[in-house]
Short mmCIF file of C-alpha atoms in Angstrom, two decimals:
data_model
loop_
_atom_site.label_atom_id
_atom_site.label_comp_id
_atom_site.label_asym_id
_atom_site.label_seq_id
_atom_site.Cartn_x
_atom_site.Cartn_y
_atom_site.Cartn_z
CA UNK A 1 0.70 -43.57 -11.29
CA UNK A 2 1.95 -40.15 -10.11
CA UNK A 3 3.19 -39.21 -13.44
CA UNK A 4 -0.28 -39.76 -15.05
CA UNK A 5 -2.27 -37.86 -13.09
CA UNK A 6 0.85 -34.74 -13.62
CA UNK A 7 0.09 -35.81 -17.05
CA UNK A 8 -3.25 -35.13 -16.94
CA UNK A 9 -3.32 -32.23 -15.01
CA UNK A 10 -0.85 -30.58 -17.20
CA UNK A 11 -3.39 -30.86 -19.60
CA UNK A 12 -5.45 -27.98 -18.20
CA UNK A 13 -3.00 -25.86 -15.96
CA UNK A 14 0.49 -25.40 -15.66
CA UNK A 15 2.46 -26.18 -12.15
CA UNK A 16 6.00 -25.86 -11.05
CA UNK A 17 7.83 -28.50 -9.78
CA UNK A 18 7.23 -27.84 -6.33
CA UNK A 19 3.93 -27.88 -6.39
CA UNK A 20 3.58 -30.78 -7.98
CA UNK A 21 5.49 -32.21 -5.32
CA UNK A 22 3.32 -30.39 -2.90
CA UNK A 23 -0.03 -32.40 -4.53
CA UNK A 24 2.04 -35.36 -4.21
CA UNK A 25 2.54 -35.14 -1.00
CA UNK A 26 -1.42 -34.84 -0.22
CA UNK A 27 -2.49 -37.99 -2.31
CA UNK A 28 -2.63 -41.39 -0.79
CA UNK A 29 -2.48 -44.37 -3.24
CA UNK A 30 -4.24 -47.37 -2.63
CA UNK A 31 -4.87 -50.46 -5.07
CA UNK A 32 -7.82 -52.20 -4.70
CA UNK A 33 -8.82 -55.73 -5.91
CA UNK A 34 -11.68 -56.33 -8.01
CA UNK A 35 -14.83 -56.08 -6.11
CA UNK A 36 -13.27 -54.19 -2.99
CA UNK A 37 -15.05 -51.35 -1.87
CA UNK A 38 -13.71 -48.00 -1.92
CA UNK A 39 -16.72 -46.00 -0.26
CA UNK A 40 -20.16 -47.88 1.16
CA UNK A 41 -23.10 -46.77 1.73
CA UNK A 42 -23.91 -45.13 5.15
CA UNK A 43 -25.87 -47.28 7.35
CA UNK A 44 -29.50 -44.95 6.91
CA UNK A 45 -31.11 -46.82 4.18
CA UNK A 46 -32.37 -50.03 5.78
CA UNK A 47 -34.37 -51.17 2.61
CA UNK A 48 -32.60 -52.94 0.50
CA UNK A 49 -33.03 -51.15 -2.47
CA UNK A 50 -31.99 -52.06 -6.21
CA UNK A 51 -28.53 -51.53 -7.79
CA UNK A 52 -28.46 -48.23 -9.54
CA UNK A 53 -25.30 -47.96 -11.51
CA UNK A 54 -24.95 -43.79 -11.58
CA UNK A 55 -21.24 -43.70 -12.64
CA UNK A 56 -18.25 -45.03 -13.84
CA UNK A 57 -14.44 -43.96 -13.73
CA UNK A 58 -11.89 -44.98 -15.70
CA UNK A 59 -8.63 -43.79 -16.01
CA UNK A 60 -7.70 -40.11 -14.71
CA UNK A 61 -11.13 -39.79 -13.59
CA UNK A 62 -11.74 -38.64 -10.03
CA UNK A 63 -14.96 -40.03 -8.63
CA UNK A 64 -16.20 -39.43 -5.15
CA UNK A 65 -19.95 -38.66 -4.06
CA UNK A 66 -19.78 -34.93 -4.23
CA UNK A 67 -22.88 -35.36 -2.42
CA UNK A 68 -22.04 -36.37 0.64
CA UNK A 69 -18.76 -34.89 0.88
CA UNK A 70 -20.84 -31.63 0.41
CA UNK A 71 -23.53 -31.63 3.13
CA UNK A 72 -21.09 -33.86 5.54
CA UNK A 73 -24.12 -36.57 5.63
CA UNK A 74 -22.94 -40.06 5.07
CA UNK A 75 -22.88 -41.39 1.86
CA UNK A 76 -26.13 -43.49 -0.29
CA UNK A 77 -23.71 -44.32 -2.54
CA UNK A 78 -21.14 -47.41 -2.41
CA UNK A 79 -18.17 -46.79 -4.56
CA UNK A 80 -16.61 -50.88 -5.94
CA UNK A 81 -13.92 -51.60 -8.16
CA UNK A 82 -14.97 -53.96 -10.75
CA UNK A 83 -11.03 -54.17 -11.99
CA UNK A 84 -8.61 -54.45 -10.19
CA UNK A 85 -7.88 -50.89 -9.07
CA UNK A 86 -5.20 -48.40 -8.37
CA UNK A 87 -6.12 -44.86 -7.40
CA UNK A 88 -4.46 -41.37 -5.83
CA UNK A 89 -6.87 -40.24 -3.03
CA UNK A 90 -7.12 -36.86 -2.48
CA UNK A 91 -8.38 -36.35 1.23
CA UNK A 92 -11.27 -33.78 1.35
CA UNK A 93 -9.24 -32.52 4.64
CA UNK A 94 -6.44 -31.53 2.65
CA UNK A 95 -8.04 -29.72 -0.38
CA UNK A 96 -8.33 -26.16 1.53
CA UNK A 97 -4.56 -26.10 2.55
CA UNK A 98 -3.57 -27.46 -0.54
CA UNK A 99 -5.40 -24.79 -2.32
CA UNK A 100 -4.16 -22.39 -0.92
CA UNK A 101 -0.43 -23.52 -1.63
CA UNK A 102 -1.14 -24.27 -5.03
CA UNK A 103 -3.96 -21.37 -5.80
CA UNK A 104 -3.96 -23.45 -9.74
CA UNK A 105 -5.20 -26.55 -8.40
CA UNK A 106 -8.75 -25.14 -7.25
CA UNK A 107 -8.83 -23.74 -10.95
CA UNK A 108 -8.08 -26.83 -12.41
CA UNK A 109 -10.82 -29.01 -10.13
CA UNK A 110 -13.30 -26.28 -10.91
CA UNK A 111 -12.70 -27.26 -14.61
CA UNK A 112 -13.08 -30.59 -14.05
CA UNK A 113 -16.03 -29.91 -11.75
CA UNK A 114 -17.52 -27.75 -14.55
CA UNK A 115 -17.06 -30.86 -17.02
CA UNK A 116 -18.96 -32.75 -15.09
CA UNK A 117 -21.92 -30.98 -14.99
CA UNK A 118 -21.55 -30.48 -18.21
CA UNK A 119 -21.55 -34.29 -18.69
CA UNK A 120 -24.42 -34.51 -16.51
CA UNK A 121 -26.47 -32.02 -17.96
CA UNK A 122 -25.93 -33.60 -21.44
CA UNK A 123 -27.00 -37.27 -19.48
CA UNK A 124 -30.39 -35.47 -18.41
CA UNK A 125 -30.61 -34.13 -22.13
CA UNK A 126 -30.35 -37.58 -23.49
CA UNK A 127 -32.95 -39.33 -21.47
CA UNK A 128 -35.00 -36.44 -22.28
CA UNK A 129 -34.70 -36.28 -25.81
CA UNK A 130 -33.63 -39.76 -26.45
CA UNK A 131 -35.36 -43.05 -27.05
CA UNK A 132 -34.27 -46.09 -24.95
CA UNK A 133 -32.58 -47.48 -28.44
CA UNK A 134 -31.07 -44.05 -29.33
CA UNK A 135 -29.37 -43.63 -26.10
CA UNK A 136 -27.84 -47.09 -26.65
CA UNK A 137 -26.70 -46.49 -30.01
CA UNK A 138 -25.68 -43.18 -29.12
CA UNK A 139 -23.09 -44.41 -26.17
CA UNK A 140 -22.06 -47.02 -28.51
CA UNK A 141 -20.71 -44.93 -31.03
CA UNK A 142 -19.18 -42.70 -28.23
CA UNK A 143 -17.25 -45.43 -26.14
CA UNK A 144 -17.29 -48.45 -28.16
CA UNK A 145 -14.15 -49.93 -26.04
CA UNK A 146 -15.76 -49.38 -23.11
CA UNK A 147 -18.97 -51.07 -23.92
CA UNK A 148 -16.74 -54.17 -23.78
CA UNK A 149 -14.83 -53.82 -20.84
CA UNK A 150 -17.70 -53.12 -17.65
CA UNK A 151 -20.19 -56.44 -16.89
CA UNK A 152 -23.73 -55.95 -19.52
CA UNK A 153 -25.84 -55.85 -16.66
CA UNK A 154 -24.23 -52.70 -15.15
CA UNK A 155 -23.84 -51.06 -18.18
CA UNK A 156 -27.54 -51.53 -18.62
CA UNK A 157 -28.61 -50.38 -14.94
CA UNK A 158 -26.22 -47.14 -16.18
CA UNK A 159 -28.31 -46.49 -19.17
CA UNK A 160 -31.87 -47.30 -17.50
CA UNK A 161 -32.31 -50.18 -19.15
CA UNK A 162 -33.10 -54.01 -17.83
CA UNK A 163 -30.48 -56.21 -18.79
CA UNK A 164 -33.12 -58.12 -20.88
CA UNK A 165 -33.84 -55.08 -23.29
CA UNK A 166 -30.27 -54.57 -23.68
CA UNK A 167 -29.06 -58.05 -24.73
CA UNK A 168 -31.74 -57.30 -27.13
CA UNK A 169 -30.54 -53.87 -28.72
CA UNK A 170 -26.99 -56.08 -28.84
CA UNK A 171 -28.69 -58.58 -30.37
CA UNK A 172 -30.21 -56.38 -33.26
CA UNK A 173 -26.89 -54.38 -33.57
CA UNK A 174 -25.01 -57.93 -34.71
CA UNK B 1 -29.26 -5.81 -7.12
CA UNK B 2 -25.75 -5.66 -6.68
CA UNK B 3 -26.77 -5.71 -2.32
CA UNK B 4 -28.55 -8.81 -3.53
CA UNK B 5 -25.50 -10.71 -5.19
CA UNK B 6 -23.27 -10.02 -2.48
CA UNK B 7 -25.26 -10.99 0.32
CA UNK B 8 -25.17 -13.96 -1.15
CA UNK B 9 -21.76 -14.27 -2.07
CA UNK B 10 -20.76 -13.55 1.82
CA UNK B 11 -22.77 -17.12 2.71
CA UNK B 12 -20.12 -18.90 1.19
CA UNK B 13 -16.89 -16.97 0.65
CA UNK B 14 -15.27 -13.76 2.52
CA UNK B 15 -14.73 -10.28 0.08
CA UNK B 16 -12.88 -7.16 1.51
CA UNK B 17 -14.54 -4.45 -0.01
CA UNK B 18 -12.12 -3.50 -2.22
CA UNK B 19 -12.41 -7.06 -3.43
CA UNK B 20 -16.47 -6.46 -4.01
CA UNK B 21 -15.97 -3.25 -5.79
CA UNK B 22 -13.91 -5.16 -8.45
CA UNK B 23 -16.38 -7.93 -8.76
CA UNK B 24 -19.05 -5.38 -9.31
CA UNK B 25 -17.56 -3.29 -11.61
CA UNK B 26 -16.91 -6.79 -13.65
CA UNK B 27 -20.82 -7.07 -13.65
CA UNK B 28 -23.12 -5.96 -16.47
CA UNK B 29 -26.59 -4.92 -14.85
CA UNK B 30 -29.26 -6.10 -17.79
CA UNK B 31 -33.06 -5.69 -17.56
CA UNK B 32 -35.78 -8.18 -19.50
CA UNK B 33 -39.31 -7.49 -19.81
CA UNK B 34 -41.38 -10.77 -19.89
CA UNK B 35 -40.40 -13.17 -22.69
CA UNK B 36 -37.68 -11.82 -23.85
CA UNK B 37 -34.52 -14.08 -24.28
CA UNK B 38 -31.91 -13.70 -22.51
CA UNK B 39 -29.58 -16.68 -24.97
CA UNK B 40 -30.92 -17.79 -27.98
CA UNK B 41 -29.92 -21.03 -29.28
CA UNK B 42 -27.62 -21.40 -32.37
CA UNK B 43 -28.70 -21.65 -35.91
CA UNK B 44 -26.83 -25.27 -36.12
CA UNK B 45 -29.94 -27.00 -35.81
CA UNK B 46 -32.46 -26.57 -38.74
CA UNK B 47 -35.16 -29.25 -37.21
CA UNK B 48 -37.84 -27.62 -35.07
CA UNK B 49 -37.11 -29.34 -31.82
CA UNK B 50 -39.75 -29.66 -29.22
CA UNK B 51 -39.14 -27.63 -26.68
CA UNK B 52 -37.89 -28.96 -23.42
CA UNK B 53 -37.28 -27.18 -20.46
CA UNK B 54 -33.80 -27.83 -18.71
CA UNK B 55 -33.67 -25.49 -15.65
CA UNK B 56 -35.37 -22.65 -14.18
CA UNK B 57 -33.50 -20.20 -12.41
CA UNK B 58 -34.77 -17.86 -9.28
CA UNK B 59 -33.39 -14.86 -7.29
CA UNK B 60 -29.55 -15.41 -6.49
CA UNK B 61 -29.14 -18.12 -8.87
CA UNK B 62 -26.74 -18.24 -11.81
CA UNK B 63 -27.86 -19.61 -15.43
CA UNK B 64 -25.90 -20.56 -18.44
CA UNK B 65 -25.11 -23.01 -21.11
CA UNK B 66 -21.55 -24.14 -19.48
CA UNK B 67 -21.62 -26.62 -22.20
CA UNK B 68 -21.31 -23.75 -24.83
CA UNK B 69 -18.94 -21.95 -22.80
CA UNK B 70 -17.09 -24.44 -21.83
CA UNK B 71 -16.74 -26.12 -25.24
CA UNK B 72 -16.96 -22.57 -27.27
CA UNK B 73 -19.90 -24.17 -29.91
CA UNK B 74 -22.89 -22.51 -30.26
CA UNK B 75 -25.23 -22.75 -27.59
CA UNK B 76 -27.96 -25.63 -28.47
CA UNK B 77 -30.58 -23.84 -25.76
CA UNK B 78 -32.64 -21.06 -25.42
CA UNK B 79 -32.77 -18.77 -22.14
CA UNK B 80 -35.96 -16.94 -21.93
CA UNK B 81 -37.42 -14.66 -19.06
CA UNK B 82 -40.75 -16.14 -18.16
CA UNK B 83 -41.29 -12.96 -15.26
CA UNK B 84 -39.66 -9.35 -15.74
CA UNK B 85 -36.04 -10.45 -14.45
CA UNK B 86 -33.17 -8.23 -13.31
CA UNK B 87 -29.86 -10.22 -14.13
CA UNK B 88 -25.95 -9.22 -13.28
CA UNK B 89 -24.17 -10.72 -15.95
CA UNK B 90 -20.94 -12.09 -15.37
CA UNK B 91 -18.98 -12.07 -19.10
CA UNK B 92 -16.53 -15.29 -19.11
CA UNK B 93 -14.10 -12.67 -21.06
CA UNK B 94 -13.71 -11.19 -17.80
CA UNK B 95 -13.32 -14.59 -15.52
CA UNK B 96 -9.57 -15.07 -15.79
CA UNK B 97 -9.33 -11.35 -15.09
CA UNK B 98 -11.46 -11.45 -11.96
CA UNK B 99 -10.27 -14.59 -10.35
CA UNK B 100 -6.53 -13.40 -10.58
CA UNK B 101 -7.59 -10.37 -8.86
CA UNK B 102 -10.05 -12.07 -6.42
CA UNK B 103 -8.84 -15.62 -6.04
CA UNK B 104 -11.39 -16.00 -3.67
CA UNK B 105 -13.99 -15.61 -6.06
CA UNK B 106 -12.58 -18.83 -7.69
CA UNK B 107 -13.45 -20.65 -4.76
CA UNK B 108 -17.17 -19.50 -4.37
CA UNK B 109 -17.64 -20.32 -8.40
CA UNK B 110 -16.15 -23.72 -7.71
CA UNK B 111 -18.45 -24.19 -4.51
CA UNK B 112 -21.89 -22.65 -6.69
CA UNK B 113 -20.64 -25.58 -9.78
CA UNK B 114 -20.44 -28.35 -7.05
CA UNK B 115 -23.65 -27.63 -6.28
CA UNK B 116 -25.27 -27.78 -9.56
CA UNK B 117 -23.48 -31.05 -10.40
CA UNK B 118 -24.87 -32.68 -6.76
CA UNK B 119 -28.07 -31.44 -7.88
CA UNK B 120 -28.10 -32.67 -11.70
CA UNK B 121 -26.96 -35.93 -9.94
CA UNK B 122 -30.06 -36.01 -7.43
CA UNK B 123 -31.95 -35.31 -10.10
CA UNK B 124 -30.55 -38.03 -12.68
CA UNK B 125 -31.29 -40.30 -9.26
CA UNK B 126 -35.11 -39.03 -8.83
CA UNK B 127 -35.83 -40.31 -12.85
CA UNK B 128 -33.88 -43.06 -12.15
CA UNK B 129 -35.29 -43.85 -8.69
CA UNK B 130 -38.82 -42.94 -8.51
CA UNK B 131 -41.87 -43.21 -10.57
CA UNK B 132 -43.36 -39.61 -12.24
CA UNK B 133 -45.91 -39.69 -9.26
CA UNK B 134 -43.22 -39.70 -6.65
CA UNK B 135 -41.37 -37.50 -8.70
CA UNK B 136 -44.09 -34.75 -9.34
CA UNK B 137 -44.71 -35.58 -5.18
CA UNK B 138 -41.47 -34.83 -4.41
CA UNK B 139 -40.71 -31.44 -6.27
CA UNK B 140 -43.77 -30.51 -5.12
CA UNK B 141 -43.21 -30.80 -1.37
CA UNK B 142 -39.99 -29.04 -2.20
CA UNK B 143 -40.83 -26.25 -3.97
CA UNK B 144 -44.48 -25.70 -3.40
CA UNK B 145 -43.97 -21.76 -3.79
CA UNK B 146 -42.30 -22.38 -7.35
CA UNK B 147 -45.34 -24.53 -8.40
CA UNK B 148 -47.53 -21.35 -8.51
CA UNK B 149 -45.01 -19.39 -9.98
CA UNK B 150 -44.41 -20.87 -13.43
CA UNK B 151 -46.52 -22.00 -16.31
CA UNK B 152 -47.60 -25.62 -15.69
CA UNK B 153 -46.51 -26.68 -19.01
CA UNK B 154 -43.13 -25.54 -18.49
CA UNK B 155 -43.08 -27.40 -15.32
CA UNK B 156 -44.62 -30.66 -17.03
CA UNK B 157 -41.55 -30.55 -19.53
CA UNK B 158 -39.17 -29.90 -17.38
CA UNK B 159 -40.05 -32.77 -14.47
CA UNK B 160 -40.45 -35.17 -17.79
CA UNK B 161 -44.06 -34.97 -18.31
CA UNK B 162 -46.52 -34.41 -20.56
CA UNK B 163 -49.30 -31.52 -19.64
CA UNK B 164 -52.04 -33.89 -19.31
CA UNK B 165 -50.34 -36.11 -17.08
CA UNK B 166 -49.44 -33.34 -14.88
CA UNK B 167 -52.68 -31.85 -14.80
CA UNK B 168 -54.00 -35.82 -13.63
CA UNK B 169 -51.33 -35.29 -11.07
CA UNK B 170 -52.51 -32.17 -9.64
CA UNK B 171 -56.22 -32.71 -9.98
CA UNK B 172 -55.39 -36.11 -7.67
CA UNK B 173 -53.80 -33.96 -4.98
CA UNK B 174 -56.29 -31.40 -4.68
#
C-alpha cells in the first residue's frame, strides 16, 4: 500500500528517502468494508434529498470534498466504499508541516489538483457539448473496465442519467 | 496593475518584497482593446463548433486553458476580451523558475487551483441539482452586478441556455 502510492508519486516528482519516510509517517491507513462510510454528510441538510453520484476513486486516487475541507463548513457530501477498501489518509492538519519538510509534495498535489480541474472542466464540456448517448458512448470507450466494476445505477446517477435510460443505451450497444 | 495583483496575492500568502519584485518582473503587462483575443483556439478542429462559453473572468482572476498547458496540445478554446482588459501574464516557461525562487508562490497557485476545482464541482452540482430556473435564480442572486455586465447571450451559453429561454427567464423576474 505504501509502496504504491511512492510509486505513484514518483511518477510526477522525485523524493529522497527521507522524505518519503517523512510522508509516511503523516498517512494513516485504514481499510474499510464495502459500504462503510469514510466521510458523511454534515447534519445541515434535513431533506432527504436524492443520491447524486459526483465522483469516483479508484486506485491512487485521492478523493476528499475539497469543498468542505476549504471553507471549514461540514461536509454535503458522504464519501462510501462500494469495495472493500484500503486507503492512506492524509490529515488536512498535517499538510502545512509536511509541506514545508518536503517543499515537492505541495508541487506534486498542485499537479494533481490541476488534473482535476482539468478533469472537471472537460466533465462540464461534455454535458455541454454532448448528447445523453454520446456521453455514454464516450465514457465507454474511455473506461470500458470500469463500466463493469461500479453498480449500473450509480454509474448512471454519475453520468445524469436514470438508470432506466441507461439499461437502454446498454441494451442498444449489445 | 501590478498594486492590484499583489493586494491580492497578500489575502492568501505572505511575499517579502524582494520576493514581489521577482514575481513582477516574471509578469508580462499586456493591453486588449474590446474583442480582441487574448488565446485563440487551435487549427485541430476543422468543424465550425458552436460557440460555448466556459468561464468568464473579472478583476484579480486568473484565466487559461490548464488543459492545454497541462497536456501541451493545442488549446481547443478561444479567450476573447469582451471589455478593454488589462492582463499580467504569467508565462508557464517561467513557473518552475519562479516557484524555486518564491516557494511561497507555489502555495498561493495551489490555493487559487483548489478553488477553481471546488467551484467547477459546485457548478457540475447546480446542473446536476437544480432545474435551469433555479439555476439562472441562483447565479443571479450571486452575481447580480455581473448580469449587467456581459452580453446576455454569452451568459445564456455559458449557464446552459439558449437566448430565448433566458430572455423568458428574465422577463419573469422583472
Amino acid at each position: 500500500m505504501y509502496q504504491a502510492i511512492l510509486d505513484h508519486i514518483r511518477k510526477y516528482v522525485v523524493l529522497t528517502q527521507e522524505e518519503e519516510e517523512l510522508l509516511c509517517q503523516n498517512l494513516e491507513y485504514k481499510k474499510h468494508p464495502k459500504k462503510e462510510f469514510l466521510l458523511e454528510a454534515g447534519k445541515i441538510c434535513n431533506r432527504k434529498l436524492n443520491e447524486q453520484i459526483i465522483h469516483f476513486a479508484i486506485e491512487n486516487w485521492w478523493i476528499a470534498d475539497q469543498d468542505s475541507l476549504m471553507t471549514g463548513q461540514p461536509s454535503a457530501c458522504t464519501i462510501q466504499a462500494i469495495e472493500e477498501t484500503e486507503v492512506l489518509l492524509l490529515p488536512e492538519k498535517n499538510k502545512a508541516d509536511l509541506f514545508r519538510q518536503v517543499p515537492v509534495l505541495e508541487t506534486y498535489f498542485a499537479l494533481i489538483m490541476r488534473k482535476a480541474f482539468v478533469a472537471a472542466q472537460r466533465r462540464l464540456g461534455y454535458i455541454f457539448n454532448m448528447t445523453d448517448e454520446e456521453r455514454f458512448r464516450h465514457f465507454s470507450s474511455l473506461f470500458p473496465e470500469f463500466m463493469q466494476r461500479v453498480p449500473q445505477y450509480m454509474l448512471a446517477s454519475y453520468l445524469g442519467f436514470t438508470p432506466q435510460f441507461m439499461s437502454r443505451l446498454r441494451a442498444k450497444k449489445n
